[in-house]
mmCIF file of C-alpha atoms in Angstrom:
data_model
loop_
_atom_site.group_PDB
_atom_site.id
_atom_site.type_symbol
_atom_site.label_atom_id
_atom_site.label_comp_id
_atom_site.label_asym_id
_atom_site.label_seq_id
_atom_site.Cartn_x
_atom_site.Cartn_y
_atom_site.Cartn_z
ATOM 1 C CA UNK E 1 16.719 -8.705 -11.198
ATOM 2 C CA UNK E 2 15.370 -8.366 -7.513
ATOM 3 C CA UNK E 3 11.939 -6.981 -7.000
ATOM 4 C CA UNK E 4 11.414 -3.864 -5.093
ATOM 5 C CA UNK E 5 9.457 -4.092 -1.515
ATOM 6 C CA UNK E 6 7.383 -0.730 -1.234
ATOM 7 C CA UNK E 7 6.836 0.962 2.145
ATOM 8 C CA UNK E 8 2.710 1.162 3.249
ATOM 9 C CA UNK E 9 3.152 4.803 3.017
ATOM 10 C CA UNK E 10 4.626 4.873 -0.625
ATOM 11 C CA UNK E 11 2.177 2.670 -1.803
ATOM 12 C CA UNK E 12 -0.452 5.041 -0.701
ATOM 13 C CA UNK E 13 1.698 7.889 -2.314
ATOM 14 C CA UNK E 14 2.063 6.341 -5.759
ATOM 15 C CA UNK E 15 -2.103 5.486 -5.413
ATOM 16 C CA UNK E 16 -2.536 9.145 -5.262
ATOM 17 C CA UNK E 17 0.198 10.307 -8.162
ATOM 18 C CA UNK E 18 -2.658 8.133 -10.245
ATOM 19 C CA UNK E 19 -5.419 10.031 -9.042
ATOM 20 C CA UNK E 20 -4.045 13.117 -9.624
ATOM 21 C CA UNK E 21 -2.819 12.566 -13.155
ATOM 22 C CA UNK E 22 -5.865 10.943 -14.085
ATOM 23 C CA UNK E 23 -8.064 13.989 -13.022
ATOM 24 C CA UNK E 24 -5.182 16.032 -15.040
ATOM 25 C CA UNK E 25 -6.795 14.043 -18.106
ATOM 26 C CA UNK E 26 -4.207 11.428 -18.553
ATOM 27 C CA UNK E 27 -5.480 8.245 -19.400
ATOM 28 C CA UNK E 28 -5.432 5.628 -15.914
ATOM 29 C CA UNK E 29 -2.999 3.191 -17.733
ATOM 30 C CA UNK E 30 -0.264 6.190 -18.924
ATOM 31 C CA UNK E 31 -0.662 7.268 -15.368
ATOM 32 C CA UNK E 32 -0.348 4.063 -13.903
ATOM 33 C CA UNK E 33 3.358 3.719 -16.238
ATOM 34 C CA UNK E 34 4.108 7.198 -15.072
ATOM 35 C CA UNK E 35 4.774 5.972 -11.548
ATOM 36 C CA UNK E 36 6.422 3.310 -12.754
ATOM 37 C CA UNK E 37 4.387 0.360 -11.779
ATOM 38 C CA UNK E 38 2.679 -2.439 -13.501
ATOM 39 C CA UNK E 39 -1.125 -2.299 -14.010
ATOM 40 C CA UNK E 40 -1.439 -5.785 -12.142
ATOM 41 C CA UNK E 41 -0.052 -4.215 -8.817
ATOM 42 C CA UNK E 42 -1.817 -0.739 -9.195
ATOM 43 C CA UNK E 43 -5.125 -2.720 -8.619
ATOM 44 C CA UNK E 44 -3.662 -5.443 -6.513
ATOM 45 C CA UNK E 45 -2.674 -2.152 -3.814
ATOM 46 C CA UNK E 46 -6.113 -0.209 -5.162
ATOM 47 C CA UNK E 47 -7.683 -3.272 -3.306
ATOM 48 C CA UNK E 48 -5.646 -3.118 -0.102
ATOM 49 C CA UNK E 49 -4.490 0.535 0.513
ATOM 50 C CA UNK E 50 -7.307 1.890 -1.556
ATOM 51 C CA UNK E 51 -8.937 5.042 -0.205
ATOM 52 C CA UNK E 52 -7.028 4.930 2.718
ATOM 53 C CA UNK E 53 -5.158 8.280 4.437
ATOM 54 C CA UNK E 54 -1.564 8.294 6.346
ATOM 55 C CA UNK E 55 -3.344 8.367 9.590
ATOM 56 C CA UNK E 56 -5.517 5.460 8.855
ATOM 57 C CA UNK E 57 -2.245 3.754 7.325
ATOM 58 C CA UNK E 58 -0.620 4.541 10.776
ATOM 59 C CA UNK E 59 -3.488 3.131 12.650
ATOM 60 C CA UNK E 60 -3.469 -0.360 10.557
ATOM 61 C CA UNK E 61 0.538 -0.642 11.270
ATOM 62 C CA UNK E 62 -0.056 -0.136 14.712
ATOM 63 C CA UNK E 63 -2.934 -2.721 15.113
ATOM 64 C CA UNK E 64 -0.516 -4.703 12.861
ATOM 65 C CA UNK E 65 2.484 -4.526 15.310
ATOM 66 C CA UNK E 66 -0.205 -5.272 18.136
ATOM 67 C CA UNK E 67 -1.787 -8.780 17.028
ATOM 68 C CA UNK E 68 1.685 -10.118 16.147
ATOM 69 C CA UNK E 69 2.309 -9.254 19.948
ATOM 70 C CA UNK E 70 -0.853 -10.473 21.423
ATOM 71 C CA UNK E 71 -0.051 -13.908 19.331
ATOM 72 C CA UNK E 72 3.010 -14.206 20.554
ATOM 73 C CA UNK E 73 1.769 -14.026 23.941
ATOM 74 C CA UNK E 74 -0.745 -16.445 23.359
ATOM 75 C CA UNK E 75 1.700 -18.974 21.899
ATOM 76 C CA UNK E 76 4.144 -18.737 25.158
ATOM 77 C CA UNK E 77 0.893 -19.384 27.158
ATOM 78 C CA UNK E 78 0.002 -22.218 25.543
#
């Protein structure tokens, strides 16, 4: 079965769905299976995306997009 790739910005979305349905009182791993992702990847994003807004997501995709350039450019110069 292939493996789904989630977007930045859903990964931030499904962070928050836990958030919110753990402050509703629902324990963090039946909130966690709610979204429909395993515990191992919850705290695998927690760790990467954790805390962080869209703008701040936007800003890290942008820098992102602009070292991949900048290396490029140093490659062909070198």
């Amino acid at each position: 079965m292939a493996t789904k790739r989630h977007k930045p910005e859903e990964i931030v979305m499904k962070l928050r769905q836990v958030e919110v349905l753990v402050g509703q009182g629902i324990a963090r791993v039946d909130a966690i299976r709610e979204v429909r992702i395993t515990e191992q990847t919850y705290y695998r994003w927690r760790m990467q995306y954790g805390g962080m807004g869209t703008a701040q997501l936007r800003e890290l995709k942008r820098l992102q997009k602009e070292n991949e350039r900048l290396r490029k450019a140093v490659s062909e110069l070198t």
